[in-house]
GROMACS .gro file of C-alpha atoms in nm:
model
  379
    1MET     CA    1   3.084  10.748   8.054
    2HIS     CA    2   3.194  10.430   8.274
    3LEU     CA    3   3.488  10.457   8.383
    4PRO     CA    4   3.775  10.111   8.434
    5PRO     CA    5   3.960  10.065   8.716
    6LEU     CA    6   4.307  10.312   8.788
    7SER     CA    7   4.593  10.232   8.810
    8LEU     CA    8   4.963  10.421   8.911
    9TYR     CA    9   5.309  10.346   8.753
   10ILE     CA   10   5.600  10.472   8.882
   11HIS     CA   11   5.933  10.490   8.650
   12LEU     CA   12   6.338  10.432   8.826
   13PRO     CA   13   6.519  10.426   8.557
   14TRP     CA   14   6.936  10.396   8.665
   15CYS     CA   15   7.064  10.123   8.700
   16GLU     CA   16   7.394   9.960   8.794
   17ARG     CA   17   7.435   9.806   8.441
   18LYS     CA   18   7.225   9.819   8.083
   19CYS     CA   19   7.140   9.504   7.959
   20PRO     CA   20   7.237   9.422   7.562
   21TYR     CA   21   6.874   9.365   7.512
   22CYS     CA   22   6.759   9.637   7.675
   23ASP     CA   23   6.534   9.854   7.471
   24PHE     CA   24   6.345  10.040   7.833
   25ASN     CA   25   6.389  10.411   7.968
   26SER     CA   26   6.702  10.290   8.183
   27HIS     CA   27   7.051  10.472   8.266
   28GLU     CA   28   7.341  10.379   8.445
   29ALA     CA   29   7.504  10.582   8.698
   30GLN     CA   30   7.728  10.566   8.974
   31ALA     CA   31   7.574  10.734   9.217
   32ILE     CA   32   7.165  10.826   9.235
   33PRO     CA   33   7.014  11.146   9.355
   34GLU     CA   34   6.715  10.947   9.507
   35GLN     CA   35   6.661  11.283   9.723
   36ALA     CA   36   6.610  11.481   9.420
   37TYR     CA   37   6.409  11.250   9.233
   38VAL     CA   38   6.127  11.161   9.496
   39ASP     CA   39   6.071  11.548   9.552
   40ALA     CA   40   6.045  11.525   9.187
   41LEU     CA   41   5.793  11.249   9.168
   42LEU     CA   42   5.559  11.375   9.388
   43ARG     CA   43   5.579  11.712   9.273
   44ASP     CA   44   5.439  11.518   8.937
   45ILE     CA   45   5.238  11.264   9.123
   46GLU     CA   46   4.993  11.591   9.217
   47GLY     CA   47   5.019  11.723   8.865
   48GLU     CA   48   4.801  11.366   8.813
   49ALA     CA   49   4.527  11.423   9.045
   50ALA     CA   50   4.290  11.557   8.837
   51ARG     CA   51   4.291  11.251   8.657
   52ALA     CA   52   4.207  11.039   8.882
   53GLN     CA   53   3.807  11.169   8.878
   54GLY     CA   54   3.723  11.071   9.244
   55ARG     CA   55   3.868  10.728   9.160
   56SER     CA   56   4.121  10.532   9.465
   57VAL     CA   57   4.407  10.358   9.309
   58HIS     CA   58   4.377   9.951   9.347
   59THR     CA   59   4.681   9.872   9.193
   60LEU     CA   60   5.050  10.075   9.158
   61PHE     CA   61   5.365   9.949   8.948
   62ILE     CA   62   5.713  10.085   9.075
   63GLY     CA   63   5.953  10.000   8.697
   64GLY     CA   64   6.270  10.061   8.615
   65GLY     CA   65   6.532  10.067   8.513
   66THR     CA   66   6.633   9.888   8.870
   67PRO     CA   67   6.446  10.046   9.142
   68SER     CA   68   6.523   9.859   9.479
   69LEU     CA   69   6.872  10.016   9.325
   70PHE     CA   70   6.689  10.360   9.575
   71SER     CA   71   6.709  10.300   9.932
   72ALA     CA   72   6.456  10.168  10.139
   73PRO     CA   73   6.390  10.560  10.355
   74ALA     CA   74   6.297  10.656   9.955
   75ILE     CA   75   6.070  10.410   9.879
   76ALA     CA   76   5.871  10.472  10.234
   77ARG     CA   77   5.940  10.901  10.112
   78LEU     CA   78   5.736  10.784   9.835
   79MET     CA   79   5.445  10.575   9.907
   80ALA     CA   80   5.385  10.804  10.213
   81GLY     CA   81   5.356  11.108   9.933
   82ILE     CA   82   5.167  10.960   9.717
   83ALA     CA   83   4.868  10.803  10.008
   84GLU     CA   84   4.914  11.173  10.109
   85ARG     CA   85   4.832  11.327   9.716
   86LEU     CA   86   4.619  10.978   9.591
   87PRO     CA   87   4.348  10.787   9.744
   88LEU     CA   88   4.425  10.443   9.768
   89ALA     CA   89   4.215  10.083   9.827
   90GLY     CA   90   4.237   9.941  10.097
   91GLU     CA   91   4.342   9.601   9.915
   92LEU     CA   92   4.611   9.837   9.743
   93GLU     CA   93   4.861   9.606   9.542
   94ALA     CA   94   5.196   9.682   9.537
   95THR     CA   95   5.437   9.613   9.330
   96MET     CA   96   5.828   9.656   9.308
   97GLU     CA   97   6.083   9.521   9.019
   98ALA     CA   98   6.410   9.437   9.202
   99ASN     CA   99   6.740   9.230   9.120
  100PRO     CA  100   6.836   8.990   9.315
  101GLY     CA  101   7.133   9.114   9.389
  102SER     CA  102   7.333   9.177   9.777
  103ALA     CA  103   7.298   9.480   9.817
  104GLU     CA  104   6.943   9.510   9.641
  105ALA     CA  105   6.816   9.152   9.870
  106GLU     CA  106   6.949   9.338  10.218
  107LYS     CA  107   6.684   9.608  10.162
  108PHE     CA  108   6.343   9.378  10.128
  109ALA     CA  109   6.289   9.395  10.485
  110GLY     CA  110   6.256   9.778  10.439
  111PHE     CA  111   6.059   9.764  10.146
  112ARG     CA  112   5.777   9.566  10.294
  113ALA     CA  113   5.790   9.853  10.564
  114ALA     CA  114   5.733  10.104  10.342
  115GLY     CA  115   5.414   9.934  10.196
  116ILE     CA  116   5.561   9.751   9.902
  117ASN     CA  117   5.376   9.389   9.961
  118ARG     CA  118   5.446   9.231   9.594
  119LEU     CA  119   5.832   9.212   9.434
  120SER     CA  120   5.866   9.101   9.096
  121LEU     CA  121   6.251   8.985   9.086
  122GLY     CA  122   6.427   8.987   8.745
  123VAL     CA  123   6.655   8.631   8.740
  124GLN     CA  124   6.584   8.563   8.388
  125SER     CA  125   6.863   8.254   8.425
  126PHE     CA  126   6.980   8.016   8.670
  127GLN     CA  127   7.300   7.956   8.522
  128ASP     CA  128   7.612   8.116   8.547
  129ALA     CA  129   7.750   8.089   8.154
  130GLN     CA  130   7.347   8.281   8.096
  131LEU     CA  131   7.358   8.586   8.305
  132GLN     CA  132   7.723   8.673   8.150
  133ALA     CA  133   7.549   8.690   7.807
  134LEU     CA  134   7.296   8.812   7.960
  135GLY     CA  135   7.480   9.099   8.089
  136ARG     CA  136   7.337   8.995   8.443
  137VAL     CA  137   7.526   9.132   8.715
  138HIS     CA  138   7.407   8.899   8.990
  139SER     CA  139   7.509   8.482   8.968
  140ALA     CA  140   7.271   8.208   8.984
  141SER     CA  141   7.329   8.156   9.383
  142GLN     CA  142   7.282   8.502   9.443
  143ALA     CA  143   6.914   8.481   9.285
  144ARG     CA  144   6.861   8.136   9.499
  145ARG     CA  145   6.942   8.392   9.758
  146ALA     CA  146   6.773   8.665   9.685
  147LEU     CA  147   6.398   8.447   9.607
  148ASP     CA  148   6.519   8.245  10.013
  149MET     CA  149   6.528   8.637  10.108
  150VAL     CA  150   6.249   8.780   9.955
  151ARG     CA  151   5.975   8.548  10.156
  152ALA     CA  152   6.220   8.577  10.479
  153ALA     CA  153   6.115   8.944  10.500
  154GLY     CA  154   5.789   8.832  10.465
  155PHE     CA  155   5.669   8.825  10.073
  156ASP     CA  156   5.451   8.548  10.060
  157ASN     CA  157   5.339   8.753   9.666
  158PHE     CA  158   5.673   8.713   9.441
  159ASN     CA  159   5.718   8.665   9.106
  160ILE     CA  160   6.004   8.552   8.884
  161ASP     CA  161   6.113   8.715   8.567
  162LEU     CA  162   6.266   8.407   8.337
  163MET     CA  163   6.332   8.402   7.948
  164HIS     CA  164   6.360   8.162   7.744
  165GLY     CA  165   6.497   8.088   7.358
  166LEU     CA  166   6.859   8.271   7.490
  167PRO     CA  167   7.185   8.251   7.296
  168GLY     CA  168   7.282   7.838   7.224
  169GLN     CA  169   7.020   7.789   7.460
  170SER     CA  170   6.838   7.397   7.391
  171GLN     CA  171   6.612   7.324   7.533
  172GLN     CA  172   6.704   7.068   7.770
  173SER     CA  173   6.893   7.409   7.920
  174ALA     CA  174   6.556   7.560   7.900
  175LEU     CA  175   6.364   7.305   8.135
  176ALA     CA  176   6.673   7.338   8.356
  177ASP     CA  177   6.609   7.703   8.412
  178LEU     CA  178   6.200   7.674   8.418
  179ARG     CA  179   6.244   7.449   8.653
  180SER     CA  180   6.517   7.579   8.882
  181ALA     CA  181   6.201   7.809   8.888
  182LEU     CA  182   5.938   7.574   8.979
  183ALA     CA  183   6.147   7.442   9.186
  184CYS     CA  184   6.138   7.786   9.443
  185ASN     CA  185   5.772   7.803   9.411
  186PRO     CA  186   5.668   8.127   9.311
  187PRO     CA  187   5.352   8.226   9.301
  188HIS     CA  188   5.370   8.384   8.975
  189LEU     CA  189   5.654   8.349   8.714
  190SER     CA  190   5.648   8.597   8.378
  191TRP     CA  191   5.824   8.343   8.117
  192TYR     CA  192   5.889   8.485   7.788
  193GLN     CA  193   6.133   8.461   7.536
  194LEU     CA  194   6.392   8.695   7.393
  195THR     CA  195   6.374   8.925   7.133
  196ILE     CA  196   6.566   9.203   6.973
  197GLU     CA  197   6.485   9.480   6.959
  198PRO     CA  198   6.588   9.785   6.769
  199ASN     CA  199   6.871  10.094   6.972
  200THR     CA  200   7.006   9.757   7.225
  201VAL     CA  201   7.373   9.647   7.158
  202PHE     CA  202   7.199   9.288   7.149
  203HIS     CA  203   7.028   9.447   6.751
  204LYS     CA  204   7.413   9.550   6.712
  205ARG     CA  205   7.606   9.297   6.753
  206PRO     CA  206   7.317   8.984   6.715
  207PRO     CA  207   7.405   8.647   6.971
  208THR     CA  208   7.314   8.287   6.785
  209LEU     CA  209   6.934   8.212   6.906
  210PRO     CA  210   6.811   7.893   6.859
  211VAL     CA  211   6.634   7.807   6.558
  212GLU     CA  212   6.242   7.838   6.524
  213ASP     CA  213   6.180   7.460   6.552
  214THR     CA  214   6.388   7.426   6.897
  215LEU     CA  215   6.228   7.731   7.017
  216ALA     CA  216   5.884   7.596   6.934
  217ASP     CA  217   5.980   7.269   7.120
  218ILE     CA  218   6.090   7.496   7.462
  219GLN     CA  219   5.790   7.691   7.409
  220ASP     CA  220   5.556   7.367   7.416
  221ALA     CA  221   5.752   7.160   7.696
  222GLY     CA  222   5.726   7.431   7.921
  223GLU     CA  223   5.429   7.503   7.890
  224ALA     CA  224   5.314   7.084   7.930
  225LEU     CA  225   5.583   7.132   8.226
  226LEU     CA  226   5.450   7.438   8.424
  227GLN     CA  227   5.066   7.312   8.354
  228ASP     CA  228   5.168   6.981   8.491
  229THR     CA  229   5.295   7.213   8.795
  230GLY     CA  230   4.982   7.423   8.871
  231PHE     CA  231   5.041   7.690   8.673
  232SER     CA  232   4.784   7.846   8.442
  233ALA     CA  233   4.868   8.088   8.216
  234TYR     CA  234   4.686   8.385   8.264
  235GLU     CA  235   4.838   8.607   7.966
  236VAL     CA  236   5.059   8.528   7.672
  237SER     CA  237   5.399   8.561   7.901
  238ALA     CA  238   5.241   8.494   8.240
  239TRP     CA  239   5.186   8.236   8.443
  240SER     CA  240   5.005   8.157   8.762
  241GLN     CA  241   4.926   7.931   9.088
  242PRO     CA  242   4.532   8.005   9.109
  243ALA     CA  243   4.410   8.335   9.268
  244ARG     CA  244   4.756   8.475   9.265
  245GLN     CA  245   4.741   8.675   8.884
  246CYS     CA  246   4.897   8.989   8.858
  247ARG     CA  247   4.634   9.276   8.978
  248HIS     CA  248   4.822   9.560   8.851
  249ASN     CA  249   4.904   9.386   8.446
  250LEU     CA  250   4.551   9.275   8.485
  251ASN     CA  251   4.404   9.609   8.437
  252TYR     CA  252   4.614   9.664   8.143
  253TRP     CA  253   4.548   9.405   8.011
  254ARG     CA  254   4.140   9.490   8.028
  255PHE     CA  255   4.144   9.805   7.909
  256GLY     CA  256   4.173   9.985   8.217
  257ASP     CA  257   4.316  10.334   8.327
  258TYR     CA  258   4.728  10.387   8.458
  259LEU     CA  259   4.837  10.729   8.589
  260ALA     CA  260   5.239  10.794   8.547
  261ILE     CA  261   5.525  10.894   8.703
  262GLY     CA  262   5.853  10.900   8.589
  263ALA     CA  263   6.076  10.930   8.388
  264GLY     CA  264   5.938  10.868   8.024
  265ALA     CA  265   5.667  10.673   8.158
  266HIS     CA  266   5.340  10.674   7.990
  267GLY     CA  267   5.028  10.662   8.088
  268LYS     CA  268   4.629  10.557   7.961
  269VAL     CA  269   4.349  10.785   8.114
  270THR     CA  270   3.945  10.746   8.066
  271HIS     CA  271   3.735  11.137   8.112
  272ARG     CA  272   3.362  11.143   8.204
  273ASP     CA  273   3.293  11.299   7.791
  274GLY     CA  274   3.413  10.918   7.632
  275ARG     CA  275   3.729  11.061   7.550
  276ILE     CA  276   4.055  10.843   7.626
  277GLU     CA  277   4.391  11.020   7.691
  278ARG     CA  278   4.734  10.862   7.629
  279TYR     CA  279   5.071  11.074   7.750
  280ALA     CA  280   5.408  11.043   7.890
  281LYS     CA  281   5.676  11.217   8.070
  282ARG     CA  282   6.004  11.378   7.986
  283ARG     CA  283   6.233  11.081   7.928
  284GLN     CA  284   6.595  11.157   8.015
  285PRO     CA  285   6.643  11.196   8.393
  286ALA     CA  286   6.803  11.496   8.362
  287ASP     CA  287   6.504  11.687   8.207
  288TYR     CA  288   6.261  11.514   8.464
  289LEU     CA  289   6.449  11.619   8.716
  290GLY     CA  290   6.443  12.027   8.659
  291SER     CA  291   6.045  11.954   8.596
  292GLU     CA  292   5.847  12.209   8.818
  293ARG     CA  293   5.478  12.034   8.854
  294GLY     CA  294   5.239  12.108   8.560
  295ALA     CA  295   5.566  12.045   8.293
  296PHE     CA  296   5.658  11.722   8.375
  297GLU     CA  297   5.471  11.596   7.960
  298ALA     CA  298   5.620  11.483   7.698
  299SER     CA  299   5.394  11.418   7.434
  300GLN     CA  300   4.980  11.401   7.492
  301ARG     CA  301   4.713  11.319   7.264
  302TRP     CA  302   4.339  11.196   7.237
  303LEU     CA  303   4.309  10.846   7.079
  304ALA     CA  304   4.116  10.866   6.749
  305ALA     CA  305   3.715  10.675   6.687
  306ALA     CA  306   3.915  10.495   6.401
  307GLU     CA  307   4.206  10.374   6.665
  308LEU     CA  308   4.019  10.211   6.953
  309PRO     CA  309   3.912   9.909   6.845
  310GLY     CA  310   4.267   9.815   6.803
  311GLU     CA  311   4.363  10.009   7.076
  312TYR     CA  312   4.106   9.798   7.280
  313MET     CA  313   4.187   9.464   7.143
  314LEU     CA  314   4.572   9.474   7.151
  315ASN     CA  315   4.490   9.473   7.524
  316THR     CA  316   4.233   9.214   7.659
  317LEU     CA  317   4.321   8.975   7.325
  318ARG     CA  318   4.657   8.910   7.523
  319LEU     CA  319   4.407   8.726   7.828
  320ALA     CA  320   4.330   8.321   7.825
  321GLY     CA  321   3.962   8.401   7.909
  322GLY     CA  322   3.959   8.740   7.683
  323ALA     CA  323   3.731   9.047   7.803
  324PRO     CA  324   3.375   9.055   7.852
  325LEU     CA  325   3.194   9.157   7.519
  326GLU     CA  326   3.006   9.425   7.653
  327ASN     CA  327   3.327   9.601   7.781
  328PHE     CA  328   3.403   9.694   7.428
  329GLU     CA  329   3.134   9.923   7.429
  330ARG     CA  330   3.207  10.037   7.881
  331TYR     CA  331   3.579  10.124   7.800
  332THR     CA  332   3.541  10.232   7.443
  333ALA     CA  333   3.188  10.440   7.368
  334LEU     CA  334   3.180  10.264   7.084
  335PRO     CA  335   2.866  10.035   6.944
  336LEU     CA  336   2.995   9.672   6.864
  337ALA     CA  337   2.924   9.633   6.605
  338THR     CA  338   3.165   9.858   6.498
  339VAL     CA  339   3.384   9.519   6.525
  340GLN     CA  340   3.091   9.294   6.490
  341GLY     CA  341   3.277   9.202   6.115
  342THR     CA  342   3.607   9.093   6.227
  343ILE     CA  343   3.549   8.953   6.498
  344SER     CA  344   3.339   8.686   6.316
  345GLN     CA  345   3.593   8.683   6.001
  346LEU     CA  346   3.845   8.652   6.304
  347GLY     CA  347   3.622   8.317   6.437
  348GLU     CA  348   3.525   8.131   6.075
  349GLN     CA  349   3.961   8.116   6.029
  350GLY     CA  350   3.960   7.996   6.370
  351LEU     CA  351   4.137   8.231   6.555
  352LEU     CA  352   3.907   8.416   6.763
  353ALA     CA  353   3.653   8.280   7.001
  354VAL     CA  354   3.339   8.397   7.222
  355THR     CA  355   3.328   8.148   7.519
  356ASP     CA  356   3.059   8.227   7.810
  357GLY     CA  357   3.019   8.613   7.635
  358HIS     CA  358   3.446   8.655   7.669
  359LEU     CA  359   3.599   8.720   7.349
  360HIS     CA  360   3.929   8.572   7.294
  361CYS     CA  361   4.226   8.437   7.079
  362THR     CA  362   4.232   8.055   7.030
  363ARG     CA  363   4.508   7.919   7.092
  364LEU     CA  364   4.574   7.916   6.738
  365GLY     CA  365   4.476   8.274   6.702
  366TRP     CA  366   4.705   8.343   7.032
  367ARG     CA  367   5.047   8.209   6.835
  368TYR     CA  368   4.928   8.474   6.624
  369LEU     CA  369   4.833   8.756   6.818
  370ASP     CA  370   5.027   9.011   6.629
  371THR     CA  371   4.842   8.928   6.328
  372VAL     CA  372   4.499   8.927   6.493
  373VAL     CA  373   4.536   9.245   6.642
  374GLY     CA  374   4.644   9.396   6.371
  375GLU     CA  375   4.336   9.302   6.203
  376PHE     CA  376   4.123   9.588   6.478
  377PHE     CA  377   4.364   9.865   6.338
  378PRO     CA  378   4.286  10.128   6.069
  379GLU     CA  379   4.452  10.043   5.765
   0.00000   0.00000   0.00000
């Protein structure tokens, strides 16, 4: 069995304030038990080492919550502890999510010294009224100062998270936000539409969002602006300058493997016998903190063969260039004939295409991605 590349996801679940649109496993906290949590993470990673099966970790991603609420010394101890317990590739991409608040921005140089070499800054908007509507704790001016501090701290590789389709937003306002982000010359931009998710404040009290025609106009005009500025879409909502894609996220979308540590973290691992395992860690921070080695998991299951086509396409069809057709057999251990009929059918409908041996969505297929992917799951 060909084992795919390996990544590591680390979840730090605390934030200063829960945003009304957020459905992630994040928890407001006045004080963070960072020493005890790093201890727990290092106990957790010891139980993950066997899942690596001798592979080096090529990328890691520290997500949240707001990981930048942790101190730089705590992140340094975490990074050093991981290096002691797992083989790390020499060209490791180490990303950390951060907020633009002043207190977090002051730590950027410390995070860089700790071994973090890529930041993902959660700006969301450069307009104060929109930031307030989204429940963000930073201002537009703080966002701009934080981006200056990102570069000053030595980060030449970073991402700006930016939303569109915000409450009451016009096309003009959305494009002004996008131009503000582009003026900061980021190597990478995550530009995505606000969606209302269950179990959020916005789901209970929905804001007034732009109508469908406005959303479509924003999408079309924004894509044209990004392309004119030298950015390419390599995934549904991910744009980058040439050769500046996020390697960690690419591994997700190529159906790679990823270990997972931290409260509520999800992992996916391929084993040498061809079976694919999905698992999740205890969701509540208190339960996670109280766990000993080998007792962090909340759930674990093996994917059934019937699920694999859908699982594979759910990831790879998000990529603009798709993935080599041969990777389907390499990463699922199923014959290509399993999906050939569905591929042909969707191709006739103008939703899928094969170019230079790569299976990918057409532009129309990308617009109806959920429908396309659904065809590969069992009914």
